[in-house]
Amino acid sequence: MVNINRVIENFKALVSLDSPSFDERLVCDRIKEYLKSIGIEAVEDNAGEMIGGTTGNIYAYIDGTAEGKPVMFSSHMDTVEPSHGKTAIIHDDGTITSDGTTVLGSDDLAGVVSILEGLTQIKDNNIPHRPIEILFTVCEETHGGGAVSFDYNKLKSKIAYVFDMDGAPGSAASSAPSILTYTVKFHGKSAHAGFEAEKGIHAIKAAAKAVSLIPCGNIEDGVTANVGIIKGGKATNIVPDFAEITGEIRSFNPDIIEEKISEVLSICKACAEELGASIEEEHSTEIHAFSTPDSTECVKRFKKVCADMGLSGETYPTFGGSDANVYAQHGVDGIVVATGMNNCHACNEYTTVDELKTSAELALRLMKE
């Protein structure tokens, strides 16, 4: 049985620490101190140096006291903005929110405290368990930068439970798409907008027309697209000679992503040329798709534990990327486990006391089964 008071205290303490992507130092240090206090020696790698941050990933290996293959538990230490000055407010009905001016940080501190509580129970009560690996990553919110930089020669596990999914505990995402990001720069010609506008080539108009034609949203089954940023121009009296758009495409099928980015670039080129402008572009696949079938040991174990706890054990696809996408590229079967975080990446983000308790219990059972 988990200690819910300890879970809540750990959650409140971690939420109170600023941990934006590329600067997770405070949370990292506290986690390392906590692990040491329960007899687990953790190491911090050099991921921060590799990606331009202040902090590395936390890794630990705990020898098994029972039969079974090693299993990894993972969550991430960074939070999206606005995150500075976070606080966890526990309401009378058990709901936990921020004060409304920042995110709460249950994405992914709910996952962190769930894993920490499972480890604490095992250590305090000498509960038999298989070998366990822990990986708390940095910069997950920036397309898994910490996980990408981890040295997988250290890893012994071929199964991973990534505690980093929204929704009620007892469900998990077993597949996720590739994510391609792109930037297109439109080059025109500047001119005085009042005296000789006809001599200019309006880069913003070319970009705006392209954006109006680029499909966005759920553009077809299993494919989403978005133009998220547009910028350009210097002053109201200058015909703008530069504009830039940035967007993304997500799909479970990498071939479709290539088709869609070709369509986007064709639209941009045509709109630029129509006005006498030109473009330059760059694009890259930031996250690669993964799928962990129900037939794998990873999913079977999850479903069995959930059934024993009276939880659904449902697995489903998600359009969100996570560290599980990265782990799959290194031969690790993983699923992204729901931890009770809700309205993620928004200032009305929340979790509940009951959901944190269930998530911690699920982590514990997955460690010992």
Short mmCIF file of C-alpha atoms in Angstrom, two decimals:
data_model
loop_
_atom_site.label_atom_id
_atom_site.label_comp_id
_atom_site.label_asym_id
_atom_site.label_seq_id
_atom_site.Cartn_x
_atom_site.Cartn_y
_atom_site.Cartn_z
CA MET A 1 0.00 0.00 0.00
CA VAL A 2 1.49 3.34 -1.00
CA ASN A 3 1.94 6.22 1.42
CA ILE A 4 -0.27 8.88 -0.11
CA ASN A 5 0.89 11.58 2.32
CA ARG A 6 4.47 11.04 1.17
CA VAL A 7 3.39 11.08 -2.48
CA ILE A 8 1.62 14.41 -2.00
CA GLU A 9 4.51 15.95 -0.08
CA ASN A 10 6.97 14.88 -2.77
CA PHE A 11 4.66 16.22 -5.45
CA LYS A 12 4.24 19.60 -3.74
CA ALA A 13 7.97 19.91 -3.16
CA LEU A 14 8.90 19.11 -6.77
CA VAL A 15 6.18 21.37 -8.20
CA SER A 16 7.58 24.28 -6.19
CA LEU A 17 10.92 23.99 -8.01
CA ASP A 18 11.36 25.69 -11.39
CA SER A 19 12.26 23.13 -14.05
CA PRO A 20 11.84 24.54 -17.56
CA SER A 21 13.39 22.64 -20.44
CA PHE A 22 17.18 23.15 -20.50
CA ASP A 23 17.26 24.10 -16.78
CA GLU A 24 16.00 21.20 -14.65
CA ARG A 25 18.82 21.56 -12.12
CA LEU A 26 16.70 22.09 -8.99
CA VAL A 27 14.42 19.13 -9.63
CA CYS A 28 17.35 16.94 -10.64
CA ASP A 29 19.24 17.65 -7.43
CA ARG A 30 16.22 16.95 -5.27
CA ILE A 31 15.50 13.65 -7.01
CA LYS A 32 19.12 12.54 -6.62
CA GLU A 33 19.04 13.42 -2.92
CA TYR A 34 15.79 11.53 -2.45
CA LEU A 35 17.08 8.43 -4.22
CA LYS A 36 20.20 8.50 -2.06
CA SER A 37 18.06 8.75 1.07
CA ILE A 38 16.34 5.45 0.21
CA GLY A 39 19.59 3.72 -0.65
CA ILE A 40 19.71 4.14 -4.42
CA GLU A 41 22.85 5.56 -5.98
CA ALA A 42 21.98 7.46 -9.15
CA VAL A 43 24.27 9.06 -11.69
CA GLU A 44 23.73 12.17 -13.78
CA ASP A 45 24.98 11.96 -17.36
CA ASN A 46 26.30 14.70 -19.65
CA ALA A 47 23.13 15.21 -21.68
CA GLY A 48 22.96 18.82 -20.53
CA GLU A 49 26.33 19.59 -22.05
CA MET A 50 25.34 17.86 -25.28
CA ILE A 51 22.11 19.80 -25.78
CA GLY A 52 23.05 23.16 -24.27
CA GLY A 53 21.26 22.74 -20.95
CA THR A 54 22.27 22.91 -17.30
CA THR A 55 21.25 19.39 -16.34
CA GLY A 56 21.75 15.77 -17.35
CA ASN A 57 19.53 12.71 -17.22
CA ILE A 58 19.34 10.72 -13.98
CA TYR A 59 20.04 6.99 -14.33
CA ALA A 60 20.01 4.23 -11.73
CA TYR A 61 20.15 0.44 -11.78
CA ILE A 62 18.71 -1.58 -8.90
CA ASP A 63 19.69 -5.24 -8.68
CA GLY A 64 16.76 -7.63 -8.65
CA THR A 65 15.80 -9.68 -5.60
CA ALA A 66 13.52 -11.98 -7.60
CA GLU A 67 13.46 -13.67 -10.99
CA GLY A 68 12.68 -11.63 -14.08
CA LYS A 69 14.21 -9.58 -16.84
CA PRO A 70 15.17 -5.97 -16.16
CA VAL A 71 12.46 -3.37 -16.64
CA MET A 72 12.89 0.38 -17.01
CA PHE A 73 10.71 3.09 -15.48
CA SER A 74 10.99 6.56 -16.93
CA SER A 75 9.55 10.05 -16.67
CA HIS A 76 10.87 13.52 -17.42
CA MET A 77 11.95 16.41 -15.23
CA ASP A 78 11.15 19.42 -17.43
CA THR A 79 7.89 21.33 -17.65
CA VAL A 80 6.46 23.62 -20.32
CA GLU A 81 6.03 27.35 -19.79
CA PRO A 82 4.63 29.25 -18.02
CA SER A 83 6.23 27.37 -15.16
CA HIS A 84 8.23 29.76 -12.98
CA GLY A 85 6.82 30.10 -9.47
CA LYS A 86 4.57 27.03 -9.66
CA THR A 87 2.64 25.93 -6.60
CA ALA A 88 0.38 22.95 -5.94
CA ILE A 89 -2.94 23.83 -4.34
CA ILE A 90 -4.91 20.92 -2.87
CA HIS A 91 -8.64 21.58 -2.86
CA ASP A 92 -11.24 20.09 -0.53
CA ASP A 93 -12.46 17.65 -3.17
CA GLY A 94 -8.94 16.26 -3.69
CA THR A 95 -8.27 18.15 -6.92
CA ILE A 96 -4.76 19.59 -7.22
CA THR A 97 -4.20 22.71 -9.35
CA SER A 98 -1.78 25.58 -9.76
CA ASP A 99 -2.82 29.10 -8.81
CA GLY A 100 -3.92 29.63 -12.41
CA THR A 101 -0.97 31.73 -13.52
CA THR A 102 1.31 28.79 -14.37
CA VAL A 103 1.04 25.18 -15.40
CA LEU A 104 0.88 22.74 -12.50
CA GLY A 105 3.68 20.47 -13.67
CA SER A 106 1.86 17.17 -13.20
CA ASP A 107 3.27 16.67 -16.70
CA ASP A 108 5.49 15.01 -15.72
CA LEU A 109 6.02 15.30 -11.98
CA ALA A 110 3.05 12.99 -11.42
CA GLY A 111 5.11 10.36 -13.20
CA VAL A 112 8.23 11.18 -11.18
CA VAL A 113 6.53 10.85 -7.78
CA SER A 114 4.77 7.65 -8.82
CA ILE A 115 8.09 6.01 -9.64
CA LEU A 116 9.77 7.39 -6.50
CA GLU A 117 7.01 6.00 -4.30
CA GLY A 118 7.22 2.57 -5.91
CA LEU A 119 10.96 2.50 -5.25
CA THR A 120 10.49 3.69 -1.68
CA GLN A 121 7.99 0.95 -0.91
CA ILE A 122 10.30 -1.70 -2.33
CA LYS A 123 13.26 -0.45 -0.32
CA ASP A 124 11.39 0.15 2.95
CA ASN A 125 9.54 -3.16 2.92
CA ASN A 126 12.11 -5.42 1.24
CA ILE A 127 9.59 -6.31 -1.47
CA PRO A 128 10.94 -8.86 -3.98
CA HIS A 129 11.36 -7.33 -7.40
CA ARG A 130 12.98 -7.90 -10.76
CA PRO A 131 16.00 -5.78 -11.78
CA ILE A 132 14.88 -2.17 -12.19
CA GLU A 133 16.36 0.67 -14.22
CA ILE A 134 15.34 4.28 -13.68
CA LEU A 135 15.73 7.04 -16.23
CA PHE A 136 14.54 10.56 -15.45
CA THR A 137 15.16 12.65 -18.56
CA VAL A 138 15.64 16.31 -19.37
CA CYS A 139 14.17 18.29 -22.27
CA GLU A 140 11.46 15.77 -23.12
CA GLU A 141 9.22 18.68 -24.06
CA THR A 142 11.68 19.69 -26.79
CA HIS A 143 11.31 16.48 -28.79
CA GLY A 144 13.04 14.21 -26.31
CA GLY A 145 16.41 15.95 -26.24
CA GLY A 146 17.55 14.22 -23.07
CA ALA A 147 16.50 10.75 -24.17
CA VAL A 148 18.18 11.24 -27.55
CA SER A 149 21.45 12.08 -25.77
CA PHE A 150 21.42 9.11 -23.36
CA ASP A 151 24.09 6.41 -23.70
CA TYR A 152 22.06 3.28 -24.45
CA ASN A 153 25.08 1.05 -23.97
CA LYS A 154 24.30 1.36 -20.25
CA LEU A 155 20.74 0.10 -20.60
CA LYS A 156 19.92 -3.53 -19.82
CA SER A 157 16.14 -3.37 -20.14
CA LYS A 158 14.16 -4.24 -23.24
CA ILE A 159 10.88 -3.18 -21.60
CA ALA A 160 10.00 0.38 -20.56
CA TYR A 161 7.08 1.94 -18.72
CA VAL A 162 7.11 5.66 -19.44
CA PHE A 163 4.92 7.38 -16.84
CA ASP A 164 3.97 10.39 -18.95
CA MET A 165 0.41 10.21 -20.29
CA ASP A 166 -2.68 12.24 -19.57
CA GLY A 167 -5.88 10.62 -18.39
CA ALA A 168 -6.86 8.29 -15.57
CA PRO A 169 -4.27 5.71 -14.42
CA GLY A 170 -4.90 2.24 -15.80
CA SER A 171 -4.56 3.07 -19.49
CA ALA A 172 -1.55 3.61 -21.72
CA ALA A 173 -0.52 4.71 -25.20
CA SER A 174 1.10 1.87 -27.13
CA SER A 175 1.81 3.75 -30.36
CA ALA A 176 2.67 7.30 -31.36
CA PRO A 177 3.48 9.09 -34.63
CA SER A 178 6.55 10.50 -36.26
CA ILE A 179 6.77 14.29 -35.93
CA LEU A 180 8.35 16.36 -38.69
CA THR A 181 9.00 20.07 -38.20
CA TYR A 182 9.75 22.57 -40.95
CA THR A 183 10.70 26.19 -41.47
CA VAL A 184 10.18 28.06 -44.73
CA LYS A 185 11.80 31.47 -45.28
CA PHE A 186 10.28 33.80 -47.87
CA HIS A 187 12.62 36.33 -49.47
CA GLY A 188 11.16 39.38 -51.22
CA LYS A 189 12.39 42.91 -51.80
CA SER A 190 12.05 45.92 -49.54
CA ALA A 191 10.78 49.30 -50.68
CA HIS A 192 9.22 52.41 -49.16
CA ALA A 193 5.56 51.59 -48.65
CA GLY A 194 4.45 55.19 -49.16
CA PHE A 195 6.54 56.35 -52.12
CA GLU A 196 7.46 53.28 -54.19
CA ALA A 197 5.58 50.24 -52.92
CA GLU A 198 5.35 48.93 -56.48
CA LYS A 199 9.12 48.34 -56.44
CA GLY A 200 8.89 45.97 -53.49
CA ILE A 201 8.17 42.24 -53.31
CA HIS A 202 5.91 41.56 -50.33
CA ALA A 203 7.31 38.52 -48.49
CA ILE A 204 4.59 38.51 -45.83
CA LYS A 205 1.83 38.39 -48.46
CA ALA A 206 3.54 35.40 -50.07
CA ALA A 207 3.85 33.64 -46.73
CA ALA A 208 0.29 34.50 -45.73
CA LYS A 209 -1.10 33.12 -48.97
CA ALA A 210 0.88 29.91 -48.47
CA VAL A 211 -0.45 29.54 -44.92
CA SER A 212 -4.00 29.99 -46.19
CA LEU A 213 -3.48 27.05 -48.58
CA ILE A 214 -1.50 24.67 -46.37
CA PRO A 215 -3.88 22.05 -44.91
CA CYS A 216 -4.03 22.18 -41.10
CA GLY A 217 -5.75 20.11 -38.45
CA ASN A 218 -6.74 16.47 -38.94
CA ILE A 219 -6.03 16.48 -42.65
CA GLU A 220 -6.68 12.76 -43.13
CA ASP A 221 -6.87 9.56 -41.10
CA GLY A 222 -3.76 9.30 -38.94
CA VAL A 223 -2.26 12.58 -40.15
CA THR A 224 -2.28 16.02 -38.51
CA ALA A 225 -0.59 19.24 -39.59
CA ASN A 226 -0.19 22.75 -38.28
CA VAL A 227 1.45 26.08 -39.05
CA GLY A 228 2.31 27.37 -35.60
CA ILE A 229 4.51 30.43 -36.13
CA ILE A 230 4.66 33.22 -38.70
CA LYS A 231 6.92 36.25 -38.44
CA GLY A 232 8.43 38.97 -40.59
CA GLY A 233 8.59 42.65 -41.37
CA LYS A 234 10.49 45.57 -39.86
CA ALA A 235 8.19 48.60 -39.94
CA THR A 236 4.78 49.70 -41.19
CA ASN A 237 6.30 51.91 -43.88
CA ILE A 238 8.53 49.23 -45.41
CA VAL A 239 7.41 46.57 -47.85
CA PRO A 240 8.68 43.47 -46.01
CA ASP A 241 11.48 41.59 -47.73
CA PHE A 242 11.40 38.64 -45.33
CA ALA A 243 8.86 36.36 -43.71
CA GLU A 244 9.14 32.97 -42.07
CA ILE A 245 6.67 30.23 -41.20
CA THR A 246 7.23 27.22 -38.95
CA GLY A 247 5.01 24.17 -38.76
CA GLU A 248 4.79 20.46 -38.17
CA ILE A 249 3.30 17.27 -39.60
CA ARG A 250 2.48 14.13 -37.62
CA SER A 251 1.76 10.68 -39.00
CA PHE A 252 2.08 7.04 -37.98
CA ASN A 253 3.34 6.41 -41.53
CA PRO A 254 6.75 7.98 -42.34
CA ASP A 255 6.08 7.73 -46.09
CA ILE A 256 2.99 9.91 -45.73
CA ILE A 257 4.98 12.52 -43.83
CA GLU A 258 7.36 12.77 -46.78
CA GLU A 259 4.43 13.20 -49.15
CA LYS A 260 2.88 15.92 -47.01
CA ILE A 261 6.05 17.96 -46.56
CA SER A 262 6.53 17.86 -50.34
CA GLU A 263 3.02 19.30 -50.73
CA VAL A 264 3.72 22.04 -48.19
CA LEU A 265 6.95 23.05 -49.92
CA SER A 266 5.28 23.05 -53.34
CA ILE A 267 2.59 25.39 -52.02
CA CYS A 268 5.18 27.73 -50.51
CA LYS A 269 7.26 27.81 -53.67
CA ALA A 270 4.27 28.50 -55.91
CA CYS A 271 2.97 31.31 -53.67
CA ALA A 272 6.42 32.91 -53.52
CA GLU A 273 7.01 32.73 -57.25
CA GLU A 274 3.57 34.19 -57.98
CA LEU A 275 4.68 37.41 -56.26
CA GLY A 276 8.28 37.30 -57.48
CA ALA A 277 9.70 36.07 -54.17
CA SER A 278 11.84 33.02 -53.42
CA ILE A 279 12.06 30.53 -50.58
CA GLU A 280 14.57 28.49 -48.66
CA GLU A 281 13.49 25.68 -46.35
CA GLU A 282 14.66 23.16 -43.81
CA HIS A 283 12.82 20.23 -42.29
CA SER A 284 13.62 17.26 -40.11
CA THR A 285 11.90 14.35 -38.39
CA GLU A 286 12.23 15.16 -34.70
CA ILE A 287 10.46 12.06 -33.36
CA HIS A 288 10.07 8.67 -35.03
CA ALA A 289 6.88 6.63 -34.77
CA PHE A 290 6.68 3.59 -32.52
CA SER A 291 4.18 0.80 -31.94
CA THR A 292 4.26 -1.79 -29.14
CA PRO A 293 1.79 -4.60 -29.93
CA ASP A 294 -0.50 -6.18 -27.33
CA SER A 295 1.41 -9.45 -27.87
CA THR A 296 4.60 -8.07 -26.27
CA GLU A 297 5.60 -8.86 -22.70
CA CYS A 298 5.49 -5.14 -21.94
CA VAL A 299 1.79 -4.82 -22.72
CA LYS A 300 0.82 -8.21 -21.31
CA ARG A 301 2.36 -7.35 -17.93
CA PHE A 302 0.65 -3.98 -17.90
CA LYS A 303 -2.76 -5.46 -18.68
CA LYS A 304 -2.37 -8.18 -16.03
CA VAL A 305 -1.41 -5.70 -13.31
CA CYS A 306 -4.27 -3.39 -14.27
CA ALA A 307 -6.74 -6.28 -14.18
CA ASP A 308 -5.52 -7.23 -10.69
CA MET A 309 -6.08 -3.62 -9.59
CA GLY A 310 -9.53 -3.40 -11.19
CA LEU A 311 -8.31 -0.93 -13.83
CA SER A 312 -9.15 -0.99 -17.52
CA GLY A 313 -5.70 -1.79 -18.93
CA GLU A 314 -6.75 -0.13 -22.19
CA THR A 315 -4.02 0.61 -24.73
CA TYR A 316 -4.51 3.06 -27.59
CA PRO A 317 -2.64 5.27 -30.07
CA THR A 318 -1.75 8.85 -29.20
CA PHE A 319 -0.75 11.79 -31.37
CA GLY A 320 1.67 13.01 -28.72
CA GLY A 321 5.38 12.24 -28.80
CA SER A 322 7.30 11.09 -25.73
CA ASP A 323 10.56 9.49 -24.67
CA ALA A 324 8.99 6.14 -25.62
CA ASN A 325 9.44 7.13 -29.27
CA VAL A 326 13.16 7.49 -28.64
CA TYR A 327 13.49 4.28 -26.64
CA ALA A 328 11.89 2.31 -29.45
CA GLN A 329 14.70 3.40 -31.76
CA HIS A 330 17.07 1.57 -29.41
CA GLY A 331 15.17 -1.71 -29.33
CA VAL A 332 13.13 -1.06 -26.19
CA ASP A 333 9.43 -2.01 -26.16
CA GLY A 334 7.63 0.70 -24.25
CA ILE A 335 4.22 2.11 -23.48
CA VAL A 336 3.29 5.54 -22.14
CA VAL A 337 1.39 5.06 -18.90
CA ALA A 338 -1.36 7.46 -17.81
CA THR A 339 -0.65 9.13 -14.47
CA GLY A 340 -3.74 11.24 -13.87
CA MET A 341 -2.48 14.49 -15.36
CA ASN A 342 -5.21 16.49 -17.10
CA ASN A 343 -5.33 19.61 -19.30
CA CYS A 344 -1.59 19.34 -19.86
CA HIS A 345 0.33 22.37 -21.19
CA ALA A 346 -2.32 24.76 -19.88
CA CYS A 347 -2.71 26.88 -16.76
CA ASN A 348 -5.85 24.92 -15.81
CA GLU A 349 -3.83 21.70 -15.64
CA TYR A 350 -4.82 19.48 -12.72
CA THR A 351 -4.51 16.09 -11.10
CA THR A 352 -6.15 14.55 -8.05
CA VAL A 353 -5.04 12.88 -4.84
CA ASP A 354 -6.77 9.64 -5.84
CA GLU A 355 -5.13 9.60 -9.27
CA LEU A 356 -1.67 10.13 -7.81
CA LYS A 357 -2.30 7.30 -5.36
CA THR A 358 -3.43 4.92 -8.10
CA SER A 359 -0.52 5.88 -10.34
CA ALA A 360 1.99 5.21 -7.54
CA GLU A 361 0.36 1.86 -6.76
CA LEU A 362 0.54 0.92 -10.43
CA ALA A 363 4.25 1.76 -10.54
CA LEU A 364 4.89 -0.36 -7.46
CA ARG A 365 3.03 -3.39 -8.83
CA LEU A 366 4.77 -3.18 -12.19
CA MET A 367 8.10 -3.18 -10.36
CA LYS A 368 7.40 -6.26 -8.28
CA GLU A 369 5.29 -8.44 -10.62
#
